[in-house]
Amino acid sequence: MANTKTIRIGVIGAGRIGKIHAENLATRIPGVEVAAIADVNRTAAEETAARLHIEKACADYQDILGDKSIDAVAICSSTDTHSRLIMEVAAAGKHIFCEKPIDHDLARIDQALTSAKNAGVRLQIGFNRRFDPNFRKVRELVMAGKIGKPHLLRITSRDPAPPSPEYAKVSGGMFLDMTIHDFDMARYIVGSNVTEVYAAAGVLVDPRIGEAGDVDTALITLYFENGAIGTLDNSRQAVYGYDQRVEVFGSGGMVAVANNTPDTHVYSNGEGVQSAKPLYFFLERYTDSFINELKEFIKSIQEGTETPVTGMDGRIPVVMALAAKKSYLEHRPVKLSEIN
Ligand SMILES: NC(=O)c1ccc[n+]([C@@H]2O[C@H](COP(=O)([O-])OP(=O)(O)OC[C@H]3O[C@@H](n4cnc5c(N)ncnc54)[C@H](O)[C@@H]3O)[C@@H](O)[C@H]2O)c1
């Protein structure tokens, strides 16, 4: 039977995404209260706690792990902390929401997933785009057979501005940091796993990204188990804003979603026809998805059901990203079976 008790949650990390999740949990999601927020940068934790009236702010996340009144933890700290924190939070018997990616290393991901399984706690990975109303509609139509058998998938995913070269150095590279969302979307929308990838990539936006060992532009071909073929195209800089489009074409039709814009005006004059640019970046574009993913996480704890984005859903896009990296470096198609 569903347990509707209020879930007490601790947030680890008060950076860009930690602040959003803390705010959503504290103000927009029923059935949950934020009991504590931790950040090695104590000031960041204290500022967020004060703004959102969170009971406790701390520099050491152990204060959250040791608090028996806390049922769940949202891991929002930097990627290099995720797999270790999953193990520690699981050992403390608390349910886990963890930002993407789990880790860049598959052995460490496997250890983390095993510890969550053995501890019997819920684990959800932060692939928020699955909860975007547009993309969810595309998935529903494809799963209902409304476009027949899927043949072609196209995902366009271009950021409005590149990250700093310092960020590029520690992020694990574009495939693991940015394309990882598109790898997840691809298998979610087509409803089938990818077997092989072929990545063409280059440095066309900022040479400093290349000097940091990363790429900023890519075109990736995907072969799916069900026979469908897909492409992902990425750029770190679209001068007209955050470009997030999806199209699935099949034997019985096609479904596509366009960019979301701040308004829908169309201005026409003697020179042409103009409308608003896409919403600027992920904070603006994916607002609803960030709320929806945490609502479903809380629901899965209360109802004792599997989370909608499991640990294995977190692992597979990392395999796809590692395959894309290998494909780019070796100039050849790479089967996912070569990676894991
Ligand atoms: N789903 C999304 O759309 C999305 C968007 C942005 C970031 N992310 C992911 O979220 C994670 C954080 O990204 P961000 O942009 O918020 O980074 P950020 O650098 O803004 O914030 C990270 C915070 O974690 C803190 N931190 C680091 N180690 C810690 C520890 N041991 N204990 C407590 N706090 C610690 C840092 O002090 C910092 O305040 C990354 O894994 C990133 O990939 C996901």
Short mmCIF file of C-alpha atoms and ligand atoms in Angstrom, two decimals:
data_model
loop_
_atom_site.label_atom_id
_atom_site.label_comp_id
_atom_site.label_asym_id
_atom_site.label_seq_id
_atom_site.Cartn_x
_atom_site.Cartn_y
_atom_site.Cartn_z
CA MET A 1 0.00 0.00 0.00
CA ALA A 2 1.22 3.53 -0.76
CA ASN A 3 3.01 5.23 2.13
CA THR A 4 2.14 8.91 2.02
CA LYS A 5 4.39 10.00 4.88
CA THR A 6 6.44 13.12 4.20
CA ILE A 7 9.85 12.20 2.81
CA ARG A 8 12.75 14.05 4.43
CA ILE A 9 15.53 14.67 1.96
CA GLY A 10 19.09 15.96 2.20
CA VAL A 11 20.75 17.70 -0.76
CA ILE A 12 24.50 17.32 -1.37
CA GLY A 13 25.93 20.11 -3.53
CA ALA A 14 24.66 23.70 -3.68
CA GLY A 15 26.00 24.63 -7.11
CA ARG A 16 23.99 25.32 -10.28
CA ILE A 17 21.84 22.18 -10.28
CA GLY A 18 21.79 21.66 -6.48
CA LYS A 19 20.13 25.06 -6.04
CA ILE A 20 17.43 24.20 -8.59
CA HIS A 21 16.66 20.81 -7.08
CA ALA A 22 16.68 22.23 -3.53
CA GLU A 23 14.26 24.98 -4.57
CA ASN A 24 11.93 22.60 -6.40
CA LEU A 25 11.94 20.15 -3.49
CA ALA A 26 11.38 22.91 -0.93
CA THR A 27 8.68 24.82 -2.79
CA ARG A 28 7.08 22.88 -5.64
CA ILE A 29 6.90 19.22 -4.76
CA PRO A 30 4.28 17.87 -2.36
CA GLY A 31 5.08 15.18 0.20
CA VAL A 32 8.69 16.17 0.76
CA GLU A 33 10.70 18.45 3.03
CA VAL A 34 14.32 19.44 2.61
CA ALA A 35 15.96 18.63 5.94
CA ALA A 36 19.53 19.68 5.12
CA ILE A 37 21.88 20.89 2.41
CA ALA A 38 25.64 20.24 2.35
CA ASP A 39 28.41 21.77 0.26
CA VAL A 40 32.18 21.85 0.81
CA ASN A 41 31.63 25.52 0.08
CA ARG A 42 29.76 26.16 3.35
CA THR A 43 28.69 29.65 2.27
CA ALA A 44 26.88 28.23 -0.78
CA ALA A 45 25.03 25.74 1.46
CA GLU A 46 24.18 28.43 4.02
CA GLU A 47 22.90 30.88 1.41
CA THR A 48 20.61 28.31 -0.18
CA ALA A 49 19.39 27.12 3.23
CA ALA A 50 18.58 30.67 4.30
CA ARG A 51 16.77 31.47 1.04
CA LEU A 52 14.66 28.31 1.14
CA HIS A 53 14.21 28.02 4.94
CA ILE A 54 16.04 24.68 5.04
CA GLU A 55 16.61 23.49 8.64
CA LYS A 56 20.31 22.69 8.39
CA ALA A 57 23.30 23.78 6.26
CA CYS A 58 26.63 21.97 6.56
CA ALA A 59 30.02 21.65 4.88
CA ASP A 60 30.31 17.91 5.51
CA TYR A 61 27.75 15.59 3.87
CA GLN A 62 28.38 13.08 6.69
CA ASP A 63 26.04 15.21 8.78
CA ILE A 64 23.29 14.20 6.34
CA LEU A 65 24.28 10.53 6.24
CA GLY A 66 24.32 10.33 10.05
CA ASP A 67 20.86 11.91 10.46
CA LYS A 68 18.42 9.07 11.02
CA SER A 69 15.42 11.33 10.31
CA ILE A 70 16.50 11.76 6.67
CA ASP A 71 14.98 9.23 4.25
CA ALA A 72 16.59 10.22 0.93
CA VAL A 73 19.50 12.16 -0.54
CA ALA A 74 19.81 14.15 -3.78
CA ILE A 75 23.42 13.99 -5.01
CA CYS A 76 24.03 17.24 -6.90
CA SER A 77 27.78 17.63 -6.35
CA SER A 78 30.42 17.41 -9.09
CA THR A 79 30.51 14.28 -11.24
CA ASP A 80 33.72 12.92 -9.67
CA THR A 81 31.88 12.46 -6.33
CA HIS A 82 28.79 10.58 -7.60
CA SER A 83 29.74 6.89 -7.53
CA ARG A 84 31.45 7.15 -4.11
CA LEU A 85 28.49 9.06 -2.68
CA ILE A 86 25.98 6.52 -4.05
CA MET A 87 27.86 3.81 -2.14
CA GLU A 88 28.00 5.84 1.07
CA VAL A 89 24.37 6.98 0.91
CA ALA A 90 23.24 3.41 0.16
CA ALA A 91 25.25 2.11 3.13
CA ALA A 92 23.41 4.68 5.28
CA GLY A 93 20.13 3.11 4.08
CA LYS A 94 18.78 6.20 2.31
CA HIS A 95 17.10 6.43 -1.11
CA ILE A 96 19.14 8.18 -3.80
CA PHE A 97 18.52 10.66 -6.57
CA CYS A 98 21.84 11.23 -8.37
CA GLU A 99 22.68 13.70 -11.10
CA LYS A 100 24.08 12.43 -14.41
CA PRO A 101 26.52 10.97 -15.21
CA ILE A 102 27.06 8.38 -12.47
CA ASP A 103 30.77 8.18 -13.28
CA HIS A 104 33.09 8.00 -16.29
CA ASP A 105 34.36 4.59 -15.24
CA LEU A 106 32.15 1.51 -15.75
CA ALA A 107 33.74 -0.53 -12.94
CA ARG A 108 32.97 2.24 -10.44
CA ILE A 109 29.41 2.54 -11.83
CA ASP A 110 28.91 -1.19 -11.32
CA GLN A 111 30.14 -0.97 -7.72
CA ALA A 112 27.75 1.91 -7.06
CA LEU A 113 24.77 0.09 -8.62
CA THR A 114 25.54 -3.08 -6.66
CA SER A 115 25.69 -1.19 -3.37
CA ALA A 116 22.32 0.48 -4.01
CA LYS A 117 20.79 -2.89 -4.95
CA ASN A 118 22.23 -4.68 -1.92
CA ALA A 119 21.04 -1.92 0.41
CA GLY A 120 17.52 -2.20 -1.08
CA VAL A 121 17.25 1.56 -1.63
CA ARG A 122 15.67 3.35 -4.62
CA LEU A 123 18.10 4.90 -7.08
CA GLN A 124 17.12 7.40 -9.78
CA ILE A 125 19.53 9.07 -12.21
CA GLY A 126 18.97 12.69 -13.30
CA PHE A 127 18.09 12.27 -16.97
CA ASN A 128 15.56 15.05 -16.71
CA ARG A 129 14.76 15.35 -20.43
CA ARG A 130 12.63 12.20 -20.17
CA PHE A 131 10.22 14.29 -18.09
CA ASP A 132 9.96 17.17 -20.57
CA PRO A 133 6.34 17.31 -21.78
CA ASN A 134 7.38 17.63 -25.48
CA PHE A 135 9.78 14.68 -25.49
CA ARG A 136 7.40 12.59 -23.38
CA LYS A 137 4.68 13.13 -25.98
CA VAL A 138 7.04 11.97 -28.75
CA ARG A 139 7.87 8.84 -26.77
CA GLU A 140 4.19 8.11 -26.05
CA LEU A 141 3.24 8.37 -29.73
CA VAL A 142 6.16 6.16 -30.80
CA MET A 143 5.41 3.56 -28.08
CA ALA A 144 1.70 3.53 -29.04
CA GLY A 145 2.68 2.61 -32.60
CA LYS A 146 1.29 5.88 -33.98
CA ILE A 147 4.20 6.34 -36.42
CA GLY A 148 4.35 2.65 -37.28
CA LYS A 149 7.75 1.01 -37.07
CA PRO A 150 10.42 3.64 -36.24
CA HIS A 151 12.94 4.03 -39.09
CA LEU A 152 14.80 7.28 -38.46
CA LEU A 153 15.56 9.40 -35.37
CA ARG A 154 17.08 12.87 -35.49
CA ILE A 155 18.12 14.71 -32.34
CA THR A 156 19.53 18.23 -32.61
CA SER A 157 21.13 19.36 -29.37
CA ARG A 158 23.16 22.57 -29.46
CA ASP A 159 24.16 24.72 -26.50
CA PRO A 160 23.97 28.52 -26.68
CA ALA A 161 27.55 29.05 -25.47
CA PRO A 162 30.56 26.84 -24.77
CA PRO A 163 31.74 26.09 -21.24
CA SER A 164 35.11 27.36 -20.06
CA PRO A 165 38.15 25.34 -21.20
CA GLU A 166 38.76 24.55 -17.48
CA TYR A 167 35.30 22.95 -17.32
CA ALA A 168 36.02 21.02 -20.52
CA LYS A 169 39.13 19.55 -18.87
CA VAL A 170 37.27 18.04 -15.87
CA SER A 171 33.89 17.28 -17.47
CA GLY A 172 35.07 14.07 -19.13
CA GLY A 173 34.58 15.68 -22.55
CA MET A 174 31.55 16.59 -24.64
CA PHE A 175 30.30 13.02 -25.21
CA LEU A 176 30.18 12.21 -21.47
CA ASP A 177 29.03 15.62 -20.31
CA MET A 178 26.66 16.94 -22.99
CA THR A 179 25.81 14.22 -25.54
CA ILE A 180 25.08 11.87 -22.62
CA HIS A 181 21.57 13.44 -22.43
CA ASP A 182 21.03 12.72 -26.15
CA PHE A 183 22.26 9.14 -25.80
CA ASP A 184 19.62 8.68 -23.09
CA MET A 185 16.92 10.44 -25.15
CA ALA A 186 17.71 8.28 -28.19
CA ARG A 187 17.02 4.97 -26.42
CA TYR A 188 14.08 6.43 -24.47
CA ILE A 189 12.33 7.83 -27.54
CA VAL A 190 12.95 4.92 -29.91
CA GLY A 191 12.27 2.37 -27.15
CA SER A 192 15.24 0.25 -28.19
CA ASN A 193 18.89 -0.01 -27.28
CA VAL A 194 21.71 1.12 -29.55
CA THR A 195 24.16 -1.50 -30.78
CA GLU A 196 26.72 0.59 -32.69
CA VAL A 197 27.83 4.22 -32.94
CA TYR A 198 29.94 6.18 -35.41
CA ALA A 199 31.09 9.64 -34.33
CA ALA A 200 32.53 12.42 -36.48
CA ALA A 201 33.67 15.34 -34.35
CA GLY A 202 35.86 18.42 -34.43
CA VAL A 203 36.82 21.69 -32.82
CA LEU A 204 35.02 24.47 -34.71
CA VAL A 205 33.87 26.77 -31.90
CA ASP A 206 36.84 27.45 -29.62
CA PRO A 207 40.42 26.24 -30.16
CA ARG A 208 40.99 26.31 -26.39
CA ILE A 209 38.48 23.45 -26.08
CA GLY A 210 40.68 21.48 -28.49
CA GLU A 211 43.79 22.38 -26.47
CA ALA A 212 42.00 21.00 -23.38
CA GLY A 213 41.67 17.71 -25.26
CA ASP A 214 37.95 17.98 -26.08
CA VAL A 215 35.71 18.55 -29.12
CA ASP A 216 32.89 21.10 -29.50
CA THR A 217 31.01 19.86 -32.58
CA ALA A 218 29.82 16.34 -33.40
CA LEU A 219 27.61 14.27 -35.64
CA ILE A 220 26.92 10.77 -34.34
CA THR A 221 25.21 7.93 -36.18
CA LEU A 222 23.37 5.28 -34.17
CA TYR A 223 22.18 1.78 -35.10
CA PHE A 224 19.36 0.47 -32.88
CA GLU A 225 18.54 -3.14 -31.99
CA ASN A 226 15.08 -2.75 -33.59
CA GLY A 227 16.62 -1.76 -36.93
CA ALA A 228 16.11 2.01 -36.63
CA ILE A 229 18.92 4.40 -37.53
CA GLY A 230 19.55 7.70 -35.77
CA THR A 231 21.67 10.83 -35.80
CA LEU A 232 22.60 13.16 -32.99
CA ASP A 233 24.09 16.52 -33.84
CA ASN A 234 25.80 18.64 -31.22
CA SER A 235 27.40 22.03 -31.09
CA ARG A 236 28.67 23.90 -28.05
CA GLN A 237 27.60 27.19 -29.63
CA ALA A 238 24.36 28.02 -31.43
CA VAL A 239 24.30 31.82 -31.77
CA TYR A 240 20.47 31.87 -31.80
CA GLY A 241 20.09 30.05 -28.43
CA TYR A 242 19.54 26.56 -27.04
CA ASP A 243 18.53 24.37 -29.98
CA GLN A 244 16.69 21.24 -28.79
CA ARG A 245 14.70 19.43 -31.46
CA VAL A 246 13.62 15.84 -32.00
CA GLU A 247 12.06 14.03 -34.95
CA VAL A 248 11.11 10.37 -35.33
CA PHE A 249 10.07 9.06 -38.74
CA GLY A 250 8.46 5.66 -39.20
CA SER A 251 6.54 3.41 -41.56
CA GLY A 252 3.23 5.02 -40.56
CA GLY A 253 4.14 8.66 -40.05
CA MET A 254 6.36 11.15 -38.30
CA VAL A 255 6.42 13.05 -35.03
CA ALA A 256 8.57 16.11 -34.37
CA VAL A 257 8.93 18.73 -31.65
CA ALA A 258 10.29 22.22 -32.20
CA ASN A 259 12.12 24.52 -29.81
CA ASN A 260 10.29 26.17 -26.91
CA THR A 261 10.29 29.96 -27.09
CA PRO A 262 9.54 32.64 -24.47
CA ASP A 263 6.56 33.77 -26.58
CA THR A 264 4.99 32.76 -29.89
CA HIS A 265 4.78 36.11 -31.71
CA VAL A 266 5.40 36.25 -35.44
CA TYR A 267 6.44 39.69 -36.70
CA SER A 268 6.27 40.33 -40.42
CA ASN A 269 7.45 43.39 -42.31
CA GLY A 270 8.90 44.30 -45.68
CA GLU A 271 12.20 42.59 -44.85
CA GLY A 272 10.96 39.23 -43.64
CA VAL A 273 9.21 37.28 -40.92
CA GLN A 274 10.65 36.99 -37.39
CA SER A 275 9.84 35.16 -34.18
CA ALA A 276 11.44 34.74 -30.74
CA LYS A 277 14.72 32.87 -30.24
CA PRO A 278 14.59 29.55 -28.32
CA LEU A 279 14.63 29.71 -24.51
CA TYR A 280 18.23 30.45 -23.51
CA PHE A 281 19.59 27.31 -21.80
CA PHE A 282 18.74 24.25 -19.75
CA LEU A 283 17.54 26.15 -16.68
CA GLU A 284 14.91 27.94 -18.76
CA ARG A 285 14.13 25.15 -21.27
CA TYR A 286 13.84 22.21 -18.91
CA THR A 287 12.14 23.88 -15.90
CA ASP A 288 9.16 21.50 -15.90
CA SER A 289 11.30 18.41 -16.38
CA PHE A 290 13.37 19.18 -13.25
CA ILE A 291 10.18 19.37 -11.19
CA ASN A 292 8.58 16.29 -12.77
CA GLU A 293 11.62 14.03 -12.30
CA LEU A 294 11.73 14.72 -8.55
CA LYS A 295 7.96 14.33 -8.16
CA GLU A 296 8.28 10.86 -9.66
CA PHE A 297 11.29 10.04 -7.46
CA ILE A 298 9.32 10.92 -4.32
CA LYS A 299 6.33 8.93 -5.60
CA SER A 300 8.47 5.85 -6.20
CA ILE A 301 9.71 6.03 -2.59
CA GLN A 302 6.19 6.49 -1.22
CA GLU A 303 4.70 3.74 -3.39
CA GLY A 304 7.65 1.35 -3.15
CA THR A 305 7.93 1.11 -6.96
CA GLU A 306 10.94 1.11 -9.29
CA THR A 307 12.21 4.58 -10.19
CA PRO A 308 11.54 5.80 -13.76
CA VAL A 309 15.28 6.19 -14.54
CA THR A 310 17.13 3.25 -13.00
CA GLY A 311 20.82 2.77 -12.30
CA MET A 312 21.07 0.71 -15.51
CA ASP A 313 19.47 3.62 -17.42
CA GLY A 314 22.30 5.69 -15.98
CA ARG A 315 24.97 3.20 -17.04
CA ILE A 316 23.99 2.61 -20.67
CA PRO A 317 24.49 6.22 -21.91
CA VAL A 318 28.00 6.13 -20.39
CA VAL A 319 28.75 3.03 -22.49
CA MET A 320 27.40 4.89 -25.55
CA ALA A 321 29.56 7.94 -24.75
CA LEU A 322 32.69 5.82 -24.32
CA ALA A 323 31.92 4.09 -27.64
CA ALA A 324 31.49 7.49 -29.36
CA LYS A 325 34.82 8.68 -27.96
CA LYS A 326 36.54 5.54 -29.21
CA SER A 327 34.83 5.86 -32.60
CA TYR A 328 36.00 9.47 -32.98
CA LEU A 329 39.57 8.67 -31.91
CA GLU A 330 39.84 5.56 -34.12
CA HIS A 331 37.80 6.89 -37.08
CA ARG A 332 35.57 3.82 -37.25
CA PRO A 333 32.13 2.54 -36.18
CA VAL A 334 32.27 1.00 -32.67
CA LYS A 335 29.92 -1.67 -31.35
CA LEU A 336 28.75 -1.15 -27.77
CA SER A 337 29.78 -4.74 -27.09
CA GLU A 338 33.40 -3.59 -27.50
CA ILE A 339 33.01 -1.35 -24.46
CA ASN A 340 31.33 -3.48 -21.78
N1 LIG B 1 20.57 17.25 -15.53
C1 LIG B 1 21.07 18.39 -15.96
O1 LIG B 1 20.53 19.02 -16.87
C2 LIG B 1 22.30 18.93 -15.31
C3 LIG B 1 22.59 20.28 -15.43
C4 LIG B 1 23.75 20.77 -14.81
C5 LIG B 1 24.57 19.92 -14.09
N2 LIG B 1 24.28 18.60 -14.01
C6 LIG B 1 25.15 17.67 -13.28
O2 LIG B 1 25.11 18.03 -11.90
C7 LIG B 1 26.39 17.91 -11.30
C8 LIG B 1 26.79 19.26 -10.70
O3 LIG B 1 26.87 20.22 -11.75
P1 LIG B 1 26.76 21.80 -11.46
O4 LIG B 1 26.68 22.43 -12.77
O5 LIG B 1 25.71 22.07 -10.43
O6 LIG B 1 28.21 22.05 -10.83
P2 LIG B 1 28.66 23.19 -9.83
O7 LIG B 1 30.14 23.22 -9.91
O8 LIG B 1 27.88 24.46 -10.07
O9 LIG B 1 28.21 22.63 -8.39
C9 LIG B 1 28.78 21.52 -7.78
C10 LIG B 1 28.80 21.79 -6.28
O10 LIG B 1 29.21 20.60 -5.61
C11 LIG B 1 30.01 20.98 -4.51
N3 LIG B 1 30.77 19.82 -4.05
C12 LIG B 1 31.82 19.21 -4.68
N4 LIG B 1 32.26 18.17 -3.94
C13 LIG B 1 31.46 18.10 -2.84
C14 LIG B 1 31.39 17.25 -1.70
N5 LIG B 1 32.26 16.23 -1.55
N6 LIG B 1 30.45 17.47 -0.78
C15 LIG B 1 29.58 18.51 -0.92
N7 LIG B 1 29.59 19.37 -1.96
C16 LIG B 1 30.52 19.16 -2.91
C17 LIG B 1 30.83 22.13 -5.06
O11 LIG B 1 31.40 22.92 -4.01
C18 LIG B 1 29.80 22.89 -5.89
O12 LIG B 1 29.14 23.88 -5.13
C19 LIG B 1 27.34 17.42 -12.42
O13 LIG B 1 27.47 16.04 -12.31
C20 LIG B 1 26.60 17.78 -13.70
O14 LIG B 1 26.89 16.88 -14.76
C21 LIG B 1 23.15 18.10 -14.58
#
